[in-house]
XYZ file of C-alpha atoms in Angstrom:
568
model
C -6.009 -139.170 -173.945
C -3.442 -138.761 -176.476
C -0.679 -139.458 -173.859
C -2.018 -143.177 -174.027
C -2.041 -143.252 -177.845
C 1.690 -143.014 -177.549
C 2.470 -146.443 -174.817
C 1.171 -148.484 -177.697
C 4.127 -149.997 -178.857
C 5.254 -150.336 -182.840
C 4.993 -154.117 -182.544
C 0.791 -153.449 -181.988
C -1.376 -152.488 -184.575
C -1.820 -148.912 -184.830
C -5.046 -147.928 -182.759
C -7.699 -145.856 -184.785
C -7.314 -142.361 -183.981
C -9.806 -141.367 -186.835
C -13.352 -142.326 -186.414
C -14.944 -143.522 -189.517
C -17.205 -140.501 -190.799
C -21.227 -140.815 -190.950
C -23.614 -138.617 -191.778
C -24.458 -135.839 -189.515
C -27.727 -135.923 -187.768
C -30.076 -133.187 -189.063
C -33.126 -130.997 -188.621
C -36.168 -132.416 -190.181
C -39.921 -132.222 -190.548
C -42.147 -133.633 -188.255
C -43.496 -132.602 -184.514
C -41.311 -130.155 -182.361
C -40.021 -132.069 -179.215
C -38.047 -134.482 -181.395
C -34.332 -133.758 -182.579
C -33.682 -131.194 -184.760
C -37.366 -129.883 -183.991
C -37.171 -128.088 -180.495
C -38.483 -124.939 -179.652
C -36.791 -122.373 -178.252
C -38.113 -122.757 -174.809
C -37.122 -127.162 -175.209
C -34.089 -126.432 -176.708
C -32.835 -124.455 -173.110
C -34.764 -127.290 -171.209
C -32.271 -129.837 -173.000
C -29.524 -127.186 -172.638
C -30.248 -126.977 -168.732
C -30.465 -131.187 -168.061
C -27.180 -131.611 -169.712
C -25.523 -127.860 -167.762
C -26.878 -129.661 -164.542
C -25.293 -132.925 -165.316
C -21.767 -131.567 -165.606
C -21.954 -129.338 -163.042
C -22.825 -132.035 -160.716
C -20.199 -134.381 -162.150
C -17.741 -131.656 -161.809
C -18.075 -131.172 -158.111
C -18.482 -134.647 -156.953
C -15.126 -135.322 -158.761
C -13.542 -132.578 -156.845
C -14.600 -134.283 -153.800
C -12.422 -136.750 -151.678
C -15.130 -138.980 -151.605
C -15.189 -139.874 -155.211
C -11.680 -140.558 -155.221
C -12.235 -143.304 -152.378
C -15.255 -145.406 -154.309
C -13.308 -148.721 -155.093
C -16.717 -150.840 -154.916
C -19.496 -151.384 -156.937
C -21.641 -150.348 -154.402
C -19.750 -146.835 -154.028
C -19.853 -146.121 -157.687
C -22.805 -147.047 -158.980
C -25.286 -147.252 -156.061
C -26.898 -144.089 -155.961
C -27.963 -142.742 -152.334
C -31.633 -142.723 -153.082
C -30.945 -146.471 -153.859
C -29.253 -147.774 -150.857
C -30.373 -149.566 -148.350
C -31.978 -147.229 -145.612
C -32.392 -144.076 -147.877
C -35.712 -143.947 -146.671
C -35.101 -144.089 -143.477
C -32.169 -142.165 -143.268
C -33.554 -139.369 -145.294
C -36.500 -139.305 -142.792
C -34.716 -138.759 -139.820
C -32.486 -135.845 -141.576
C -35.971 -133.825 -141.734
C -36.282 -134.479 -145.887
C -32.592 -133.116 -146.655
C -31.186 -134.719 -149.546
C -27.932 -136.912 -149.407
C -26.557 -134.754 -152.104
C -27.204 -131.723 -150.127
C -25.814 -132.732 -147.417
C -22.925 -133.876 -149.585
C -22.284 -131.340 -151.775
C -24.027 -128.337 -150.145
C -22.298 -125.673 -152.922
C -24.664 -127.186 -155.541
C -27.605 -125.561 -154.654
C -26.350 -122.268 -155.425
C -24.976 -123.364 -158.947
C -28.537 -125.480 -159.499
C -30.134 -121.886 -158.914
C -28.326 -120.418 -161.813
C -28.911 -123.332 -164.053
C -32.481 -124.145 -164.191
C -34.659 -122.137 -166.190
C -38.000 -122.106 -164.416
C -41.194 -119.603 -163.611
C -41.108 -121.023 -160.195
C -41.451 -118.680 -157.732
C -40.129 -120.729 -154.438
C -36.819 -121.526 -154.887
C -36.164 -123.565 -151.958
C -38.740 -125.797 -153.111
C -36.796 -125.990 -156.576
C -33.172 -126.968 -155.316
C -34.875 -129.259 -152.968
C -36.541 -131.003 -155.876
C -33.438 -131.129 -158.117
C -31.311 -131.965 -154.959
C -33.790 -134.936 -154.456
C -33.500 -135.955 -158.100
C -29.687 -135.944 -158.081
C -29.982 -138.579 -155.293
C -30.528 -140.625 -157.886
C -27.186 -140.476 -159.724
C -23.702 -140.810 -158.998
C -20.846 -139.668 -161.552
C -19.677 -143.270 -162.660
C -23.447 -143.514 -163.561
C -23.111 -140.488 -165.702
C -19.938 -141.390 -167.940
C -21.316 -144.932 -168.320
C -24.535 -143.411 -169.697
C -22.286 -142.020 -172.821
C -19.696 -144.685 -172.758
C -22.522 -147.405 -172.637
C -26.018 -147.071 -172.571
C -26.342 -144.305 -175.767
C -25.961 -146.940 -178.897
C -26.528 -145.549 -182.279
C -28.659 -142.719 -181.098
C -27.142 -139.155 -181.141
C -26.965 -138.464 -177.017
C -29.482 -135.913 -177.560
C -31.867 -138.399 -178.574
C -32.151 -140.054 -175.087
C -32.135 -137.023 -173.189
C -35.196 -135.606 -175.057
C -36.986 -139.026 -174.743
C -37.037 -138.412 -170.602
C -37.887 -134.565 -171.147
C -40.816 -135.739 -173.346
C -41.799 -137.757 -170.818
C -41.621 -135.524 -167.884
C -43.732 -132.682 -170.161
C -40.084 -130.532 -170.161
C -39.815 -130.510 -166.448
C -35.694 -130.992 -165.814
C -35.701 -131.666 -162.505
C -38.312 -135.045 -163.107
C -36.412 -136.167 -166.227
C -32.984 -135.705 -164.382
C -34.740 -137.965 -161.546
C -36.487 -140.930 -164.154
C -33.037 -141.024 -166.147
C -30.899 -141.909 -162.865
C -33.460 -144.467 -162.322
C -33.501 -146.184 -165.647
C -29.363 -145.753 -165.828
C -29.918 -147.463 -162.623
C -32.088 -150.361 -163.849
C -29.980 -151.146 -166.750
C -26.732 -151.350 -165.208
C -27.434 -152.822 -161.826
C -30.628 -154.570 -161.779
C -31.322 -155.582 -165.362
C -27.553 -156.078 -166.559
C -28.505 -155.499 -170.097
C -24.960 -154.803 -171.698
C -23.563 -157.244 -169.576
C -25.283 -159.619 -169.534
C -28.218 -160.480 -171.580
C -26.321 -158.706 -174.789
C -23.080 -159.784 -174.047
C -24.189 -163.325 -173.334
C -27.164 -163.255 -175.975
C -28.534 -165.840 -178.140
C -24.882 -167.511 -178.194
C -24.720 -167.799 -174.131
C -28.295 -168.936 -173.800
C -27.664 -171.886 -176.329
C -24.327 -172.934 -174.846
C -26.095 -172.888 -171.044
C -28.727 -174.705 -172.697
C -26.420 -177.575 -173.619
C -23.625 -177.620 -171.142
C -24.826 -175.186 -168.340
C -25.831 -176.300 -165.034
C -28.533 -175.604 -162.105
C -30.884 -172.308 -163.101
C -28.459 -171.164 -165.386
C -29.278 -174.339 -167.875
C -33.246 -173.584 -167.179
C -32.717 -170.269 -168.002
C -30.876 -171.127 -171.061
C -33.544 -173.395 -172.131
C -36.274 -171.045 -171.518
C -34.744 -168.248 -173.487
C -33.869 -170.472 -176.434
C -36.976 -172.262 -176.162
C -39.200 -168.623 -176.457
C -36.769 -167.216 -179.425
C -37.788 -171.077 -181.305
C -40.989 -170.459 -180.749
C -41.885 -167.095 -183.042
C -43.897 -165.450 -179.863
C -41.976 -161.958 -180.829
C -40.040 -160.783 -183.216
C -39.314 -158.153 -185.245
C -40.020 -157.780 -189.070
C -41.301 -154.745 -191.678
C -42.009 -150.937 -190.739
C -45.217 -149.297 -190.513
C -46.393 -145.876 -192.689
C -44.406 -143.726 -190.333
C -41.260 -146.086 -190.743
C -41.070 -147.294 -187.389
C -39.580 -150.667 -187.191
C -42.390 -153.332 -185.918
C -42.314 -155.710 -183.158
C -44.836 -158.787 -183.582
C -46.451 -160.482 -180.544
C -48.470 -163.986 -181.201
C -50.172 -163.773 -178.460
C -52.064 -167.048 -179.115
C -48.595 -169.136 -179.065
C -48.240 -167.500 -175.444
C -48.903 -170.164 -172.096
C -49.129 -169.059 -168.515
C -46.578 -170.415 -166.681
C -44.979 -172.076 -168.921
C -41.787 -170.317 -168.713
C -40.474 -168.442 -165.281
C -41.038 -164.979 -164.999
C -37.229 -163.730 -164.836
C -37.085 -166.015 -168.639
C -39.518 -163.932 -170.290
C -38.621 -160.430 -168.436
C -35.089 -161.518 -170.172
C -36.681 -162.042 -173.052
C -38.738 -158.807 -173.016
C -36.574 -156.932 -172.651
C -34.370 -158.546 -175.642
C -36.724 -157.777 -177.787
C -37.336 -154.665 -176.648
C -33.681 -154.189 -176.994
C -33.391 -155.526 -180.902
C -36.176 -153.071 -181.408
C -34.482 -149.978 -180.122
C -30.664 -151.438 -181.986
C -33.019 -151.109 -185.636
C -34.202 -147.725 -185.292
C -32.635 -144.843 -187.728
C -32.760 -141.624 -187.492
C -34.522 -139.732 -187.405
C -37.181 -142.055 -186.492
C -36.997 -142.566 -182.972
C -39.954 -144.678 -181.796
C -41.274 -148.487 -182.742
C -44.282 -149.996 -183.750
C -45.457 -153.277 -181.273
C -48.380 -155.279 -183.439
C -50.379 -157.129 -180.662
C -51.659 -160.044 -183.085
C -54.729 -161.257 -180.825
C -55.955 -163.680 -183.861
C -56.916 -167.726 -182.454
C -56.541 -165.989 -178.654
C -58.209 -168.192 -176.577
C -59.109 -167.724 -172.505
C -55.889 -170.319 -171.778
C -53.768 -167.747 -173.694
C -54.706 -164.811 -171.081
C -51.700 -163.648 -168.960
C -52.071 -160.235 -167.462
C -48.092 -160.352 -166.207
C -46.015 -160.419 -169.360
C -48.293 -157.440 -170.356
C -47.723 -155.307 -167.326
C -44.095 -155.600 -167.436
C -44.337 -154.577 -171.089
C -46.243 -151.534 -170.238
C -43.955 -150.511 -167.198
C -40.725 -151.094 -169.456
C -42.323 -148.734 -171.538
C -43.567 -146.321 -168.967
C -40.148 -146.001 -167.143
C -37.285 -147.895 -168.526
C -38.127 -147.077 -172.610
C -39.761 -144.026 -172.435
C -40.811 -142.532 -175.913
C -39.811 -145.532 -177.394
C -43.072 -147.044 -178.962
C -44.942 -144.940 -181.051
C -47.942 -147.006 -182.176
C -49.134 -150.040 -180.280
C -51.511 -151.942 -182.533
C -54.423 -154.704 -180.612
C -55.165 -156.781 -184.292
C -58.073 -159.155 -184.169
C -59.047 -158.797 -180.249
C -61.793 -160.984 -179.311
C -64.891 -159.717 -177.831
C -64.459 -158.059 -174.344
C -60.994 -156.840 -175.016
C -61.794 -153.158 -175.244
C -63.995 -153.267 -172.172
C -60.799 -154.711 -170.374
C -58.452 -152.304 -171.612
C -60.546 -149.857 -170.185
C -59.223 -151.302 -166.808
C -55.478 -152.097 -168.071
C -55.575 -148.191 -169.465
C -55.088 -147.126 -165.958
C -52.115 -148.901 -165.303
C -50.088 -146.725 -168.084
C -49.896 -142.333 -168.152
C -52.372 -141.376 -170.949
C -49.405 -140.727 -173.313
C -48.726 -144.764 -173.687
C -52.727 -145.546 -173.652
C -53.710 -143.049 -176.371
C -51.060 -144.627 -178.392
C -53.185 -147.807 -178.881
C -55.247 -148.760 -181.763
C -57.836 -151.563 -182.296
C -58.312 -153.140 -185.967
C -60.437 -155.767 -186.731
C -59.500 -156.072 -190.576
C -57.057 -155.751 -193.034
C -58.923 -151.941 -194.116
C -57.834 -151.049 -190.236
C -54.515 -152.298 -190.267
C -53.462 -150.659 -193.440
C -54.269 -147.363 -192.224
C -51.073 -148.130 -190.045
C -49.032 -149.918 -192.059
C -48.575 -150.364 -196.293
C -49.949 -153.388 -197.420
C -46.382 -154.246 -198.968
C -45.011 -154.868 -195.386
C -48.229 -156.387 -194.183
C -47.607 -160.271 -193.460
C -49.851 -162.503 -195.707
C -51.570 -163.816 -192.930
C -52.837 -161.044 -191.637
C -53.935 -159.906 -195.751
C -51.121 -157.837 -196.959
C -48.436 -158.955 -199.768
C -44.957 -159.896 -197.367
C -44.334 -163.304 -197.817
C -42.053 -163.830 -194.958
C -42.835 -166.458 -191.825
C -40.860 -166.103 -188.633
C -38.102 -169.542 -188.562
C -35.708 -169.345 -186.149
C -31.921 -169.640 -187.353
C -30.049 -171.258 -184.812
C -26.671 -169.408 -183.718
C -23.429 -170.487 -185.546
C -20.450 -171.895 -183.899
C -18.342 -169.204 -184.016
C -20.395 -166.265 -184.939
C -19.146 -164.113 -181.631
C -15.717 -164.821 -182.436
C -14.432 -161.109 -182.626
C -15.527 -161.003 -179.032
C -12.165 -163.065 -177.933
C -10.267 -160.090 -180.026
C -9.804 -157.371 -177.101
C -6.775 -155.677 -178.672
C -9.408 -154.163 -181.278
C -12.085 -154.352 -178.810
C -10.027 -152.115 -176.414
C -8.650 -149.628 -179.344
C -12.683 -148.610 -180.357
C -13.231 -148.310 -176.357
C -10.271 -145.826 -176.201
C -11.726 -144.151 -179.303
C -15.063 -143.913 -178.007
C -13.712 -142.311 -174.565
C -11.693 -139.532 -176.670
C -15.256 -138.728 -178.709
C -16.801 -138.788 -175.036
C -14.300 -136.165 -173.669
C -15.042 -134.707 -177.062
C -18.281 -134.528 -176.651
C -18.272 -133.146 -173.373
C -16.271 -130.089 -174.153
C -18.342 -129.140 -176.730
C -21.685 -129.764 -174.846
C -19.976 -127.521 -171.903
C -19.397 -125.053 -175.211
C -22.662 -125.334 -176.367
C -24.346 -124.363 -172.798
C -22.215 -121.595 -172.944
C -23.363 -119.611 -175.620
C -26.592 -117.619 -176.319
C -29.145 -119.490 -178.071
C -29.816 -118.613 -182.013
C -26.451 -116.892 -182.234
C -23.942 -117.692 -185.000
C -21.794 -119.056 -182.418
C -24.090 -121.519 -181.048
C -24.690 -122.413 -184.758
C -21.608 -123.401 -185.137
C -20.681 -125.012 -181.976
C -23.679 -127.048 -182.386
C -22.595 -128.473 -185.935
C -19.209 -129.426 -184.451
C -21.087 -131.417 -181.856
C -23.396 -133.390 -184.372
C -20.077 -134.074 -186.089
C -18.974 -135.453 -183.075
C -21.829 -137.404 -182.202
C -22.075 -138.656 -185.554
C -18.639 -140.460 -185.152
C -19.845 -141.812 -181.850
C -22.606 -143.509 -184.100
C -20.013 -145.067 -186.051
C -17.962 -145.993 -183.505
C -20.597 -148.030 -182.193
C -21.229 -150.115 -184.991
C -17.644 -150.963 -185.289
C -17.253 -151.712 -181.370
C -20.960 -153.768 -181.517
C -19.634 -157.004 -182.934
C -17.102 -157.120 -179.874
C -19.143 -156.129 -176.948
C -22.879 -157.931 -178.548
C -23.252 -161.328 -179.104
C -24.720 -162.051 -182.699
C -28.735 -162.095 -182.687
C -31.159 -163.666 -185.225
C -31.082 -160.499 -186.727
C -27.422 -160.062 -187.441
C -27.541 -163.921 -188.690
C -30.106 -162.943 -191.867
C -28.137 -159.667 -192.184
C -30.809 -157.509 -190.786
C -28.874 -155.341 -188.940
C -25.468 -154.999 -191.054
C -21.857 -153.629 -189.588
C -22.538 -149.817 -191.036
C -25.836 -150.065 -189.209
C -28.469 -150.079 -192.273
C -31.580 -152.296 -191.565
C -32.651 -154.445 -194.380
C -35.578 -157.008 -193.579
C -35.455 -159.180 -196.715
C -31.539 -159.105 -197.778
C -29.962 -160.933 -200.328
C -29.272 -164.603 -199.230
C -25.791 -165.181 -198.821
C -23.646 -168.017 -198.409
C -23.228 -169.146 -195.488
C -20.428 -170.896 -193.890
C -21.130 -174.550 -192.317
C -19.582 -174.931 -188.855
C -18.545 -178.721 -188.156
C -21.515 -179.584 -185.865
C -19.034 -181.471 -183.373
C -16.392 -178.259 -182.657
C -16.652 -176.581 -179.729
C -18.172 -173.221 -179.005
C -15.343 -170.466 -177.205
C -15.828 -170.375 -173.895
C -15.647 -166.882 -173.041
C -19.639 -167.569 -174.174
C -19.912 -169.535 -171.148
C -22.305 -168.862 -168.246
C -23.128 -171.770 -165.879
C -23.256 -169.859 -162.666
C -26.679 -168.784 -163.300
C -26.359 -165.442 -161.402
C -28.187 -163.207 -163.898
C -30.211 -160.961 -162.212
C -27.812 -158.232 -161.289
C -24.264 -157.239 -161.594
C -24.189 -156.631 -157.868
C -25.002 -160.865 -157.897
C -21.807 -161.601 -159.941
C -19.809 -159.143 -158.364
C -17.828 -161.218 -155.725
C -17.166 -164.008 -158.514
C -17.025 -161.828 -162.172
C -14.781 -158.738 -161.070
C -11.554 -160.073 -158.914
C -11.137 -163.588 -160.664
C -7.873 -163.954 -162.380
C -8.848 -166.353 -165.560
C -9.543 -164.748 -168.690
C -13.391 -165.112 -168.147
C -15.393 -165.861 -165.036
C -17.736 -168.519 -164.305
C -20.718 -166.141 -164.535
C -19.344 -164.755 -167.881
C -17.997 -161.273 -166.755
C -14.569 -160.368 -168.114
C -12.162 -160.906 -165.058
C -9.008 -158.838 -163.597
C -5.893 -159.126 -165.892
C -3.286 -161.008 -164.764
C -0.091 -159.699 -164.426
C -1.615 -156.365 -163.292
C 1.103 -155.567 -160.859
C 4.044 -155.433 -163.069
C 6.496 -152.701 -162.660
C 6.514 -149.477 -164.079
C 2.478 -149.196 -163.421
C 0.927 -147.631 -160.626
C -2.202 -148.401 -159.072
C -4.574 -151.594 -160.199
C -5.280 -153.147 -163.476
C -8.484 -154.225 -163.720
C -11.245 -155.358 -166.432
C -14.345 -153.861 -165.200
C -16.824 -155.130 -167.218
C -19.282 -152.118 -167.824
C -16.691 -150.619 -169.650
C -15.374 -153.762 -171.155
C -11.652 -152.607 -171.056
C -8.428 -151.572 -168.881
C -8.687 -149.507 -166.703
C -7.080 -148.037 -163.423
C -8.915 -148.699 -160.131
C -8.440 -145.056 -159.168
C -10.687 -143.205 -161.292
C -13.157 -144.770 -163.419
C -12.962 -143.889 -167.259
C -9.670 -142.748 -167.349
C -7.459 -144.533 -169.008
C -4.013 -143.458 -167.681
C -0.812 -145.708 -168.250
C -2.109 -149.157 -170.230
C 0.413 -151.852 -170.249
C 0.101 -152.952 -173.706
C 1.960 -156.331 -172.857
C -0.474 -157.255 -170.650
C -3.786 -156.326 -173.775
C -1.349 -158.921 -175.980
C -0.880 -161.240 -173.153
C -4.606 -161.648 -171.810
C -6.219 -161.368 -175.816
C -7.067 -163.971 -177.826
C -8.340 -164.147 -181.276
C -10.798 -166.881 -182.720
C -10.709 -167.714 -185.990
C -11.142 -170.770 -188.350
């Protein structure tokens, strides 16, 4: 990666080569399973998930195949995933597409996973199975996208937790929620890069769903239904749900699953080590029969079954009327018995400050915070370092080098013996490292996220602190009649996957498509460059059809031709 430090020319800015320090993550107090607190038995579990991960990214690179995946199907549709897999796998007799594809793995899978079981066929036909879930452009998006502010680490335990330390099933749920998030749900490209911004603009100048959608969205974040505000005892950030302001069919059911998981999404953005799970405050005061929707609640639960595991800590029922215990009985069933013996009833405010100190206690619900959710509206020109990709694609290039970074060390860090000095001391290097990758997030955040509510009454500030009553500041008054940038423009209203936008977002040659992916540069094919230019919009930057994450050969005229940069 250094080779493409040096095609910059002088005339650019020079592109940060230092990442800006933070503080390393480390151990603390508190129940083993958790960062800094694993056994010696969890710490090889972690040890084996990411050994297996390489390994199998290492061989499907060496493979022909991965060199010929130009589509977005090929890359990030795993073979489990495809259409047919079923099928397919059925009339193979139960063999694995990965087997069959990369039959040499099962002999390195043998020598990776630590285990007591005694059949091993049935083991490498387990992982093999699991692997079917994954593909290796899933994989280096997972670090390169998906990990925010959390130390890698952190997500990897939150699937082991889940599986009760089995590898194998937390290899298997994590290719399924990578899955989810890139190619079903679209989170980072979509409902965070369009955000609160996009939604208002399709609200007043989109067209067809995309301007219901809009409406919907805007019309749910007006309303004060969620949000999030205070920490509880174990300073886990809370999310609020009015559950009385809450109408059954008012709003479509792909609006509030986008809205969900936005919350969900501002909730996991505010947490800080080293806590690592949320708080979600069920306020059942003035519920009424009319207010009862059993869908929002299920999707809630299976976001936080499969897609956010170990995410919520505490889920607090405040105020339920009579008969709700006797129905969560039934709804208890739906969940694994870690999520259900998570929840808590209160009835007054002596329950609910058992939870939660009565300084960050609303005053309607009897504690001494003062504050009552108002929606601030977004401001014209809030996401206007999102039009700045010279600086957007600089972080990017620094966050690849801390990837590769990372992944040496981790390799490292397999490597050697557990407890030894060496270990010790490869493992402080690659908190160091994964520190930086914290703090190159929070720099490359205001260019990939549109601004939230949060960000707008300095909740969530640029180093990454949280603070829920800041100072007020100034703030600047946009001239209600300018226009908002375009490149926060969505009116094609095909949201619901990438694979949707696809034919329209990824070939067009305008600076921003009409679904609101970031296009193909123009100019691409200018000499002296090999292979395709292209904007792929997972990664948010340059880079060469031919193998996906490296950046190889950037033609800085054409960063300084396609950027822009809003300002006043």
């Amino acid at each position: 990666m250094a080779q493409v430090l040096s095609n910059y020319p002088a005339s650019l800015p020079t592109p940060p080569t230092t990442p800006t320090k933070m503080a390393v993550h480390k151990p603390k107090s508190g129940p083993q399973g958790f960062l800094g607190n694993l056994s010696a038995a969890q710490e090889a579990k972690l040890r084996a998930l990411w050994a297996i991960a390489y390994k199998f990214v290492e061989i499907c690179e060496a493979d022909d195949s991965f060199k010929d995946a130009v589509t977005l199907e090929e890359k990030f549709v795993p073979p489990a995933m495809k259409p047919g897999a079923a099928q397919r796998k059925k009339a193979n007799k139960g063999s694995s597409a990965t087997r069959q594809e990369h039959p040499t793995l099962v002999k390195e899978l043998l020598s990776l996973l630590p285990t007591d079981e005694r059949s091993m066929d049935k083991l490498v036909s387990a992982a093999l199975d699991a692997l079917d879930y994954w593909t290796p452009y899933m994989f280096r998006i997972t670090l390169l996208h998906t990990v925010k502010q959390e130390h890698p680490d952190e997500l990897a335990l939150r699937f082991l937790r889940q599986s009760n330390w089995d590898v194998i099933l937390a290899c298997k749920s994590m290719g399924k929620t990578i899955y989810w998030r890139t190619m079903e749900a679209a989170i980072d490209d979509d409902i965070l890069r369009l955000g609160e911004g996009g939604a208002a603009e399709d609200e007043k100048n989109g067209q067809g769903h995309a301007r219901t959608l809009g409406a919907e969205f805007m019309k749910l974040l007006r309303s004060g239904k969620g949000f999030l505000h205070g920490n509880d005892r174990q300073n886990r950030p809370i999310t609020y749900v009015r559950v009385r302001l809450h109408k059954p069919g008012e709003d479509s059911p792909e609006s509030m699953e986008r809205y969900i998981i936005y919350l969900l999404e501002m909730a996991r953005l505010s947490l800080r080590f080293p806590v690592e799970t949320g708080t979600i405050f069920l306020d059942m005061s003035h519920f009424r029969l009319k207010n009862f929707d059993l869908a929002p609640l299920k999707f809630i639960l299976k976001c936080a079954e499969q897609y956010y595991p170990e995410c919520i800590g505490l889920i607090i029922i405040h105020k339920a009327p009579f008969g709700t215990k006797a129905l969560w009985g039934l709804i208890r069933h739906w969940v694994n018995a870690n999520i259900a013996n998570k929840v808590k009833f209160t009835k007054s405010r002596k329950d609910l400050f058992k939870y939660i100190d009565p300084s960050q206690v609303l005053k309607e619900h009897g504690g001494l915070d003062d504050y009552k959710y108002e929606y601030e509206e977004p401001i014209m020109d809030e996401n206007f370092k999102m039009q700045n990709t010279i600086t957007r694609n600089y972080l990017l290039l620094e966050r690849q080098m801390l990837v590769e970074q990372f992944e040496d060390v981790t390799k490292e860090w397999v490597m050697n013996a557990q407890g030894t000095d060496r270990a010790a001391e490869v493992s402080g290097r690659r908190n160091q490292i994964c520190a930086e990758l914290t703090a190159n997030f929070w720099e490359l955040d205001p260019y990939v996220r549109a601004r939230s509510l949060y960000d707008r009454r300095g909740c969530l500030s640029g180093s990454g602190n949280l603070q829920y009553h800041p100072p007020k500041s100034e703030r600047r008054h946009r001239d209600s009649t300018a226009t908002r940038p375009r490149s926060m423009s969505s009116s094609s209203g095909a949201r619901s996957s990438i694979m949707a936008r696809s034919a329209i977002g990824y070939s067009s040659s305008s600076g921003m498509s009409s679904a609101g992916a970031r296009s193909s540069i123009s100019g691409a094919g200018s000499a002296g460059t090999t292979g395709t230019l292209t904007t792929c919009s997972i990664l948010g930057s340059p880079v060469k059809e031919d193998h996906y994450g490296e950046m190889e050969q950037i033609d800085a005229s054409i960063l300084g031709d396609n950027s822009s940069y809003y300002s006043d």
